Amino acid sequence: MIVVEGLVKSYNATRVLHGVDHAQKRGEVAVLIGPSGCGKSTFLRCLNQLEIADSGRITIGGVTVVGGKVPRTTHEREQQRQLRMRAGMVFQAFNLFPHLTVMENITRAPIVVKGKSEQEAEAFALALLAKVGLEQKANAYPSQLSGGQQQRVAIARALAMEPQVMLFDEPTSALDPELRDEVLLVMRQLAEEGMTMMIVTHEMQFAREIADRILFFEEGRVAESGPPEQIFSFPQNERTRQFVTRSRR
């Protein structure tokens, strides 16, 4: 489902990703952990084409984009569009449109980008709101919702595009423990349903419970990758061992 080959990304003279490789099967959940500033979020943003990699290849659901240049030809732009449609993204800061209702936030992209009718988009949105436990909030505005509710709406909005992959960039870091659990429950449900997911998080217990594989990032590289039991109980890399030990304190 996901193949990343030699992904490199720099900001001016600072290299953030150093030739990252990754392959992930359909239905797998990969969790990215590591210290702040190690390249985890940049990696996700490159996958969803919010950032253009300097070099390397990204394939999601059979669609490939090549790093090194902004898409200019009709074919390149279409490949980028198709890849973005295959990868839904949920951000740390929710990023809901404040002037739109919950229903409008969820239906806008399916109507504009996928050409769905308003009736079809709203019916699907209501089903997604029921899935995240917020069907009664369809006509509310983001300012009328708690942080946990906003993040669940953000998940529903991403799912409305019917992505093949869901990317989560620290989705609970702005939430208090009670609201955080609301969001983690929805993510667990998605994992149980077989959604292919890539999650950046500092929630180590959640990572251990939900992941099929853990990727430990260090200075823009995957320093170690393996099942949760290996990473958390028997890490092979000394830097991984140090990070995991500190995270237990």
PDB file of C-alpha atoms in Angstrom:
ATOM      1  CA  MET A   1       0.000   0.000   0.000  1.00  0.00           C
ATOM      2  CA  ILE A   2       2.845   2.415   0.845  1.00  0.00           C
ATOM      3  CA  VAL A   3       6.346   2.329  -0.635  1.00  0.00           C
ATOM      4  CA  VAL A   4       8.835   5.110   0.085  1.00  0.00           C
ATOM      5  CA  GLU A   5      12.251   4.989  -1.552  1.00  0.00           C
ATOM      6  CA  GLY A   6      15.202   7.214  -0.678  1.00  0.00           C
ATOM      7  CA  LEU A   7      13.179  10.193   0.546  1.00  0.00           C
ATOM      8  CA  VAL A   8      15.326  13.297   1.048  1.00  0.00           C
ATOM      9  CA  LYS A   9      14.066  16.666   2.260  1.00  0.00           C
ATOM     10  CA  SER A  10      15.957  19.819   3.200  1.00  0.00           C
ATOM     11  CA  TYR A  11      14.988  23.313   4.269  1.00  0.00           C
ATOM     12  CA  ASN A  12      17.663  25.638   2.895  1.00  0.00           C
ATOM     13  CA  ALA A  13      20.942  24.183   4.161  1.00  0.00           C
ATOM     14  CA  THR A  14      19.341  21.970   6.814  1.00  0.00           C
ATOM     15  CA  ARG A  15      18.680  18.382   5.763  1.00  0.00           C
ATOM     16  CA  VAL A  16      15.646  16.988   7.600  1.00  0.00           C
ATOM     17  CA  LEU A  17      15.212  13.590   5.918  1.00  0.00           C
ATOM     18  CA  HIS A  18      18.227  11.521   4.878  1.00  0.00           C
ATOM     19  CA  GLY A  19      17.108   8.968   2.299  1.00  0.00           C
ATOM     20  CA  VAL A  20      14.244   7.359   4.227  1.00  0.00           C
ATOM     21  CA  ASP A  21      12.896   4.009   2.971  1.00  0.00           C
ATOM     22  CA  HIS A  22       9.638   2.445   4.126  1.00  0.00           C
ATOM     23  CA  ALA A  23       7.197  -0.202   2.913  1.00  0.00           C
ATOM     24  CA  GLN A  24       3.812  -0.915   4.478  1.00  0.00           C
ATOM     25  CA  LYS A  25       1.152  -3.469   3.627  1.00  0.00           C
ATOM     26  CA  ARG A  26      -2.568  -2.804   3.335  1.00  0.00           C
ATOM     27  CA  GLY A  27      -4.214  -2.798   6.769  1.00  0.00           C
ATOM     28  CA  GLU A  28      -0.978  -2.314   8.707  1.00  0.00           C
ATOM     29  CA  VAL A  29      -0.558   0.363  11.353  1.00  0.00           C
ATOM     30  CA  ALA A  30       2.878   1.975  11.529  1.00  0.00           C
ATOM     31  CA  VAL A  31       3.670   4.308  14.423  1.00  0.00           C
ATOM     32  CA  LEU A  32       6.502   6.827  14.186  1.00  0.00           C
ATOM     33  CA  ILE A  33       8.239   7.740  17.426  1.00  0.00           C
ATOM     34  CA  GLY A  34      11.342   9.723  18.252  1.00  0.00           C
ATOM     35  CA  PRO A  35      12.513  13.032  19.715  1.00  0.00           C
ATOM     36  CA  SER A  36      11.046  16.325  18.559  1.00  0.00           C
ATOM     37  CA  GLY A  37      12.639  17.652  15.390  1.00  0.00           C
ATOM     38  CA  CYS A  38      13.784  14.277  14.093  1.00  0.00           C
ATOM     39  CA  GLY A  39      11.767  14.448  10.854  1.00  0.00           C
ATOM     40  CA  LYS A  40       8.607  12.470  11.673  1.00  0.00           C
ATOM     41  CA  SER A  41       6.102  15.179  10.770  1.00  0.00           C
ATOM     42  CA  THR A  42       8.070  16.221   7.686  1.00  0.00           C
ATOM     43  CA  PHE A  43       7.963  12.607   6.525  1.00  0.00           C
ATOM     44  CA  LEU A  44       4.151  12.542   6.770  1.00  0.00           C
ATOM     45  CA  ARG A  45       3.830  15.914   5.039  1.00  0.00           C
ATOM     46  CA  CYS A  46       5.921  14.625   2.152  1.00  0.00           C
ATOM     47  CA  LEU A  47       3.698  11.560   1.853  1.00  0.00           C
ATOM     48  CA  ASN A  48       0.617  13.771   1.496  1.00  0.00           C
ATOM     49  CA  GLN A  49       2.458  16.234  -0.786  1.00  0.00           C
ATOM     50  CA  LEU A  50       2.118  19.132   1.624  1.00  0.00           C
ATOM     51  CA  GLU A  51       5.895  19.229   1.234  1.00  0.00           C
ATOM     52  CA  ILE A  52       7.744  18.302  -1.950  1.00  0.00           C
ATOM     53  CA  ALA A  53      10.708  16.013  -1.300  1.00  0.00           C
ATOM     54  CA  ASP A  54      14.071  16.939  -2.800  1.00  0.00           C
ATOM     55  CA  SER A  55      14.476  13.417  -4.151  1.00  0.00           C
ATOM     56  CA  GLY A  56      13.082   9.929  -3.752  1.00  0.00           C
ATOM     57  CA  ARG A  57       9.845   8.197  -4.723  1.00  0.00           C
ATOM     58  CA  ILE A  58       6.516   7.868  -2.922  1.00  0.00           C
ATOM     59  CA  THR A  59       3.934   5.279  -3.963  1.00  0.00           C
ATOM     60  CA  ILE A  60       0.535   5.048  -2.265  1.00  0.00           C
ATOM     61  CA  GLY A  61      -2.147   2.725  -3.570  1.00  0.00           C
ATOM     62  CA  GLY A  62      -0.306   2.294  -6.855  1.00  0.00           C
ATOM     63  CA  VAL A  63       0.140   6.020  -7.529  1.00  0.00           C
ATOM     64  CA  THR A  64       3.741   7.265  -7.650  1.00  0.00           C
ATOM     65  CA  VAL A  65       5.208  10.746  -7.357  1.00  0.00           C
ATOM     66  CA  VAL A  66       8.897  11.545  -7.713  1.00  0.00           C
ATOM     67  CA  GLY A  67      10.659  14.126  -5.562  1.00  0.00           C
ATOM     68  CA  GLY A  68      12.869  16.901  -6.820  1.00  0.00           C
ATOM     69  CA  LYS A  69      10.455  19.260  -8.494  1.00  0.00           C
ATOM     70  CA  VAL A  70       7.057  20.859  -8.195  1.00  0.00           C
ATOM     71  CA  PRO A  71       4.592  19.021 -10.481  1.00  0.00           C
ATOM     72  CA  ARG A  72       4.134  21.085 -13.649  1.00  0.00           C
ATOM     73  CA  THR A  73       2.868  18.861 -16.442  1.00  0.00           C
ATOM     74  CA  THR A  74      -0.748  17.753 -16.562  1.00  0.00           C
ATOM     75  CA  HIS A  75       0.310  14.174 -15.835  1.00  0.00           C
ATOM     76  CA  GLU A  76       2.483  15.167 -12.851  1.00  0.00           C
ATOM     77  CA  ARG A  77      -0.269  17.299 -11.335  1.00  0.00           C
ATOM     78  CA  GLU A  78      -2.799  14.514 -11.795  1.00  0.00           C
ATOM     79  CA  GLN A  79      -0.471  12.002 -10.120  1.00  0.00           C
ATOM     80  CA  GLN A  80      -0.067  14.383  -7.197  1.00  0.00           C
ATOM     81  CA  ARG A  81      -3.836  14.884  -6.960  1.00  0.00           C
ATOM     82  CA  GLN A  82      -4.486  11.151  -7.044  1.00  0.00           C
ATOM     83  CA  LEU A  83      -1.885  10.521  -4.347  1.00  0.00           C
ATOM     84  CA  ARG A  84      -3.392  13.209  -2.099  1.00  0.00           C
ATOM     85  CA  MET A  85      -6.835  11.665  -2.494  1.00  0.00           C
ATOM     86  CA  ARG A  86      -5.456   8.317  -1.360  1.00  0.00           C
ATOM     87  CA  ALA A  87      -3.889   9.724   1.831  1.00  0.00           C
ATOM     88  CA  GLY A  88      -6.132  11.431   4.385  1.00  0.00           C
ATOM     89  CA  MET A  89      -4.352  13.679   6.889  1.00  0.00           C
ATOM     90  CA  VAL A  90      -5.261  14.583  10.475  1.00  0.00           C
ATOM     91  CA  PHE A  91      -3.250  17.368  12.080  1.00  0.00           C
ATOM     92  CA  GLN A  92      -2.283  18.281  15.623  1.00  0.00           C
ATOM     93  CA  ALA A  93      -4.189  21.586  15.475  1.00  0.00           C
ATOM     94  CA  PHE A  94      -7.463  20.201  13.953  1.00  0.00           C
ATOM     95  CA  ASN A  95      -7.404  22.763  11.078  1.00  0.00           C
ATOM     96  CA  LEU A  96     -11.195  22.909  10.750  1.00  0.00           C
ATOM     97  CA  PHE A  97     -12.650  25.861   8.871  1.00  0.00           C
ATOM     98  CA  PRO A  98     -14.046  28.074  11.669  1.00  0.00           C
ATOM     99  CA  HIS A  99     -16.703  29.729   9.478  1.00  0.00           C
ATOM    100  CA  LEU A 100     -18.207  26.402   8.359  1.00  0.00           C
ATOM    101  CA  THR A 101     -20.459  24.060  10.317  1.00  0.00           C
ATOM    102  CA  VAL A 102     -19.333  20.532  11.108  1.00  0.00           C
ATOM    103  CA  MET A 103     -21.428  19.237   8.210  1.00  0.00           C
ATOM    104  CA  GLU A 104     -19.949  21.821   5.831  1.00  0.00           C
ATOM    105  CA  ASN A 105     -16.414  21.028   6.973  1.00  0.00           C
ATOM    106  CA  ILE A 106     -16.931  17.369   6.134  1.00  0.00           C
ATOM    107  CA  THR A 107     -18.850  17.734   2.866  1.00  0.00           C
ATOM    108  CA  ARG A 108     -16.953  20.582   1.184  1.00  0.00           C
ATOM    109  CA  ALA A 109     -14.082  18.494  -0.253  1.00  0.00           C
ATOM    110  CA  PRO A 110     -16.188  15.527  -1.463  1.00  0.00           C
ATOM    111  CA  ILE A 111     -18.490  17.947  -3.304  1.00  0.00           C
ATOM    112  CA  VAL A 112     -15.768  20.180  -4.785  1.00  0.00           C
ATOM    113  CA  VAL A 113     -12.988  17.633  -5.390  1.00  0.00           C
ATOM    114  CA  LYS A 114     -14.844  14.355  -5.981  1.00  0.00           C
ATOM    115  CA  GLY A 115     -17.968  15.807  -7.549  1.00  0.00           C
ATOM    116  CA  LYS A 116     -20.442  14.215  -5.141  1.00  0.00           C
ATOM    117  CA  SER A 117     -23.924  15.626  -4.920  1.00  0.00           C
ATOM    118  CA  GLU A 118     -24.791  17.576  -1.778  1.00  0.00           C
ATOM    119  CA  GLN A 119     -27.309  14.917  -0.774  1.00  0.00           C
ATOM    120  CA  GLU A 120     -24.835  12.081  -1.223  1.00  0.00           C
ATOM    121  CA  ALA A 121     -22.065  13.943   0.624  1.00  0.00           C
ATOM    122  CA  GLU A 122     -24.335  14.824   3.557  1.00  0.00           C
ATOM    123  CA  ALA A 123     -25.617  11.250   3.903  1.00  0.00           C
ATOM    124  CA  PHE A 124     -22.054   9.950   4.035  1.00  0.00           C
ATOM    125  CA  ALA A 125     -21.054  12.722   6.459  1.00  0.00           C
ATOM    126  CA  LEU A 126     -23.856  11.758   8.844  1.00  0.00           C
ATOM    127  CA  ALA A 127     -22.670   8.145   8.769  1.00  0.00           C
ATOM    128  CA  LEU A 128     -19.125   9.276   9.544  1.00  0.00           C
ATOM    129  CA  LEU A 129     -20.318  11.529  12.378  1.00  0.00           C
ATOM    130  CA  ALA A 130     -22.155   8.561  13.847  1.00  0.00           C
ATOM    131  CA  LYS A 131     -18.926   6.570  13.540  1.00  0.00           C
ATOM    132  CA  VAL A 132     -17.035   9.144  15.631  1.00  0.00           C
ATOM    133  CA  GLY A 133     -19.951   9.670  18.038  1.00  0.00           C
ATOM    134  CA  LEU A 134     -20.890  13.195  16.953  1.00  0.00           C
ATOM    135  CA  GLU A 135     -24.008  12.882  14.810  1.00  0.00           C
ATOM    136  CA  GLN A 136     -25.772  15.421  17.055  1.00  0.00           C
ATOM    137  CA  LYS A 137     -23.134  18.077  16.256  1.00  0.00           C
ATOM    138  CA  ALA A 138     -23.714  18.294  12.494  1.00  0.00           C
ATOM    139  CA  ASN A 139     -24.911  21.913  12.627  1.00  0.00           C
ATOM    140  CA  ALA A 140     -22.450  23.141  15.258  1.00  0.00           C
ATOM    141  CA  TYR A 141     -19.450  25.343  14.503  1.00  0.00           C
ATOM    142  CA  PRO A 142     -15.905  24.364  15.557  1.00  0.00           C
ATOM    143  CA  SER A 143     -15.874  27.046  18.283  1.00  0.00           C
ATOM    144  CA  GLN A 144     -18.805  25.265  19.926  1.00  0.00           C
ATOM    145  CA  LEU A 145     -16.913  21.986  20.240  1.00  0.00           C
ATOM    146  CA  SER A 146     -14.318  20.703  22.676  1.00  0.00           C
ATOM    147  CA  GLY A 147     -10.833  19.928  21.396  1.00  0.00           C
ATOM    148  CA  GLY A 148     -11.567  16.205  21.375  1.00  0.00           C
ATOM    149  CA  GLN A 149     -14.763  16.765  19.427  1.00  0.00           C
ATOM    150  CA  GLN A 150     -12.947  18.967  16.900  1.00  0.00           C
ATOM    151  CA  GLN A 151     -10.326  16.308  16.348  1.00  0.00           C
ATOM    152  CA  ARG A 152     -12.984  13.649  15.830  1.00  0.00           C
ATOM    153  CA  VAL A 153     -14.633  15.912  13.251  1.00  0.00           C
ATOM    154  CA  ALA A 154     -11.214  16.281  11.593  1.00  0.00           C
ATOM    155  CA  ILE A 155     -10.977  12.481  11.381  1.00  0.00           C
ATOM    156  CA  ALA A 156     -14.464  12.300   9.860  1.00  0.00           C
ATOM    157  CA  ARG A 157     -13.495  15.022   7.375  1.00  0.00           C
ATOM    158  CA  ALA A 158     -10.442  13.030   6.264  1.00  0.00           C
ATOM    159  CA  LEU A 159     -12.491   9.833   5.989  1.00  0.00           C
ATOM    160  CA  ALA A 160     -15.076  11.625   3.837  1.00  0.00           C
ATOM    161  CA  MET A 161     -12.605  11.524   0.952  1.00  0.00           C
ATOM    162  CA  GLU A 162     -12.533   7.713   1.269  1.00  0.00           C
ATOM    163  CA  PRO A 163      -8.736   7.500   1.511  1.00  0.00           C
ATOM    164  CA  GLN A 164      -6.801   4.269   1.299  1.00  0.00           C
ATOM    165  CA  VAL A 165      -4.348   5.486   3.947  1.00  0.00           C
ATOM    166  CA  MET A 166      -4.801   7.688   7.024  1.00  0.00           C
ATOM    167  CA  LEU A 167      -1.912   9.843   8.248  1.00  0.00           C
ATOM    168  CA  PHE A 168      -2.068  11.209  11.810  1.00  0.00           C
ATOM    169  CA  ASP A 169       0.408  13.894  12.909  1.00  0.00           C
ATOM    170  CA  GLU A 170       0.393  13.962  16.726  1.00  0.00           C
ATOM    171  CA  PRO A 171      -3.424  14.026  16.811  1.00  0.00           C
ATOM    172  CA  THR A 172      -3.699  14.091  20.616  1.00  0.00           C
ATOM    173  CA  SER A 173      -0.818  16.351  21.666  1.00  0.00           C
ATOM    174  CA  ALA A 174      -3.071  19.416  22.082  1.00  0.00           C
ATOM    175  CA  LEU A 175      -5.651  17.560  24.192  1.00  0.00           C
ATOM    176  CA  ASP A 176      -6.026  16.867  27.897  1.00  0.00           C
ATOM    177  CA  PRO A 177      -6.134  13.176  28.971  1.00  0.00           C
ATOM    178  CA  GLU A 178      -9.932  12.803  28.924  1.00  0.00           C
ATOM    179  CA  LEU A 179     -10.340  14.332  25.471  1.00  0.00           C
ATOM    180  CA  ARG A 180      -7.297  12.436  24.223  1.00  0.00           C
ATOM    181  CA  ASP A 181      -8.958   9.119  25.032  1.00  0.00           C
ATOM    182  CA  GLU A 182     -11.981  10.053  22.872  1.00  0.00           C
ATOM    183  CA  VAL A 183      -9.719  10.428  19.845  1.00  0.00           C
ATOM    184  CA  LEU A 184      -7.610   7.345  20.553  1.00  0.00           C
ATOM    185  CA  LEU A 185     -10.785   5.252  20.753  1.00  0.00           C
ATOM    186  CA  VAL A 186     -11.786   6.309  17.242  1.00  0.00           C
ATOM    187  CA  MET A 187      -8.294   5.523  15.953  1.00  0.00           C
ATOM    188  CA  ARG A 188      -8.412   2.078  17.564  1.00  0.00           C
ATOM    189  CA  GLN A 189     -11.721   1.429  15.814  1.00  0.00           C
ATOM    190  CA  LEU A 190     -10.193   2.383  12.456  1.00  0.00           C
ATOM    191  CA  ALA A 191      -7.291   0.008  13.072  1.00  0.00           C
ATOM    192  CA  GLU A 192      -9.690  -2.822  13.940  1.00  0.00           C
ATOM    193  CA  GLU A 193     -11.560  -2.162  10.681  1.00  0.00           C
ATOM    194  CA  GLY A 194      -8.346  -2.637   8.700  1.00  0.00           C
ATOM    195  CA  MET A 195      -7.503   0.953   7.787  1.00  0.00           C
ATOM    196  CA  THR A 196      -3.880   1.402   6.744  1.00  0.00           C
ATOM    197  CA  MET A 197      -2.511   4.063   9.087  1.00  0.00           C
ATOM    198  CA  MET A 198       0.694   5.914   9.798  1.00  0.00           C
ATOM    199  CA  ILE A 199       0.729   7.733  13.133  1.00  0.00           C
ATOM    200  CA  VAL A 200       3.190  10.187  14.648  1.00  0.00           C
ATOM    201  CA  THR A 201       2.658  10.185  18.402  1.00  0.00           C
ATOM    202  CA  HIS A 202       4.287  10.568  21.809  1.00  0.00           C
ATOM    203  CA  GLU A 203       1.667   8.239  23.346  1.00  0.00           C
ATOM    204  CA  MET A 204       3.942   5.278  23.971  1.00  0.00           C
ATOM    205  CA  GLN A 205       1.337   2.978  25.522  1.00  0.00           C
ATOM    206  CA  PHE A 206      -1.049   3.650  22.657  1.00  0.00           C
ATOM    207  CA  ALA A 207       1.764   2.993  20.185  1.00  0.00           C
ATOM    208  CA  ARG A 208       2.523  -0.308  21.833  1.00  0.00           C
ATOM    209  CA  GLU A 209      -1.127  -1.369  21.739  1.00  0.00           C
ATOM    210  CA  ILE A 210      -2.101  -0.328  18.216  1.00  0.00           C
ATOM    211  CA  ALA A 211       1.021  -0.667  16.063  1.00  0.00           C
ATOM    212  CA  ASP A 212       1.970  -3.535  13.830  1.00  0.00           C
ATOM    213  CA  ARG A 213       5.338  -1.861  13.464  1.00  0.00           C
ATOM    214  CA  ILE A 214       7.199   0.943  15.218  1.00  0.00           C
ATOM    215  CA  LEU A 215       9.610   3.227  13.360  1.00  0.00           C
ATOM    216  CA  PHE A 216      12.070   5.049  15.595  1.00  0.00           C
ATOM    217  CA  PHE A 217      13.285   8.223  13.897  1.00  0.00           C
ATOM    218  CA  GLU A 218      16.593   9.837  14.821  1.00  0.00           C
ATOM    219  CA  GLU A 219      18.055  12.843  12.975  1.00  0.00           C
ATOM    220  CA  GLY A 220      16.043  12.280   9.823  1.00  0.00           C
ATOM    221  CA  ARG A 221      16.643   8.553   9.542  1.00  0.00           C
ATOM    222  CA  VAL A 222      14.812   5.407  10.614  1.00  0.00           C
ATOM    223  CA  ALA A 223      17.279   4.245  13.246  1.00  0.00           C
ATOM    224  CA  GLU A 224      15.277   1.131  14.063  1.00  0.00           C
ATOM    225  CA  SER A 225      12.099  -0.505  12.855  1.00  0.00           C
ATOM    226  CA  GLY A 226      10.294  -3.516  14.237  1.00  0.00           C
ATOM    227  CA  PRO A 227       7.259  -4.876  16.074  1.00  0.00           C
ATOM    228  CA  PRO A 228       6.284  -3.137  19.341  1.00  0.00           C
ATOM    229  CA  GLU A 229       7.667  -5.945  21.486  1.00  0.00           C
ATOM    230  CA  GLN A 230      11.118  -5.523  19.958  1.00  0.00           C
ATOM    231  CA  ILE A 231      11.202  -1.730  20.107  1.00  0.00           C
ATOM    232  CA  PHE A 232       9.861  -1.367  23.636  1.00  0.00           C
ATOM    233  CA  SER A 233      11.290  -4.481  25.305  1.00  0.00           C
ATOM    234  CA  PHE A 234      14.355  -5.508  23.286  1.00  0.00           C
ATOM    235  CA  PRO A 235      15.572  -2.517  21.238  1.00  0.00           C
ATOM    236  CA  GLN A 236      18.638  -3.235  19.117  1.00  0.00           C
ATOM    237  CA  ASN A 237      19.755   0.379  18.749  1.00  0.00           C
ATOM    238  CA  GLU A 238      21.274   2.188  21.730  1.00  0.00           C
ATOM    239  CA  ARG A 239      19.546   5.458  20.873  1.00  0.00           C
ATOM    240  CA  THR A 240      16.195   3.643  20.689  1.00  0.00           C
ATOM    241  CA  ARG A 241      16.895   2.114  24.098  1.00  0.00           C
ATOM    242  CA  GLN A 242      17.621   5.519  25.600  1.00  0.00           C
ATOM    243  CA  PHE A 243      14.470   7.081  24.143  1.00  0.00           C
ATOM    244  CA  VAL A 244      12.186   4.256  25.239  1.00  0.00           C
ATOM    245  CA  THR A 245      13.667   4.254  28.739  1.00  0.00           C
ATOM    246  CA  ARG A 246      13.120   7.991  29.128  1.00  0.00           C
ATOM    247  CA  SER A 247       9.558   7.742  27.820  1.00  0.00           C
ATOM    248  CA  ARG A 248       8.670   5.413  30.716  1.00  0.00           C
ATOM    249  CA  ARG A 249       9.595   7.992  33.333  1.00  0.00           C
TER     250      ARG A 249
END
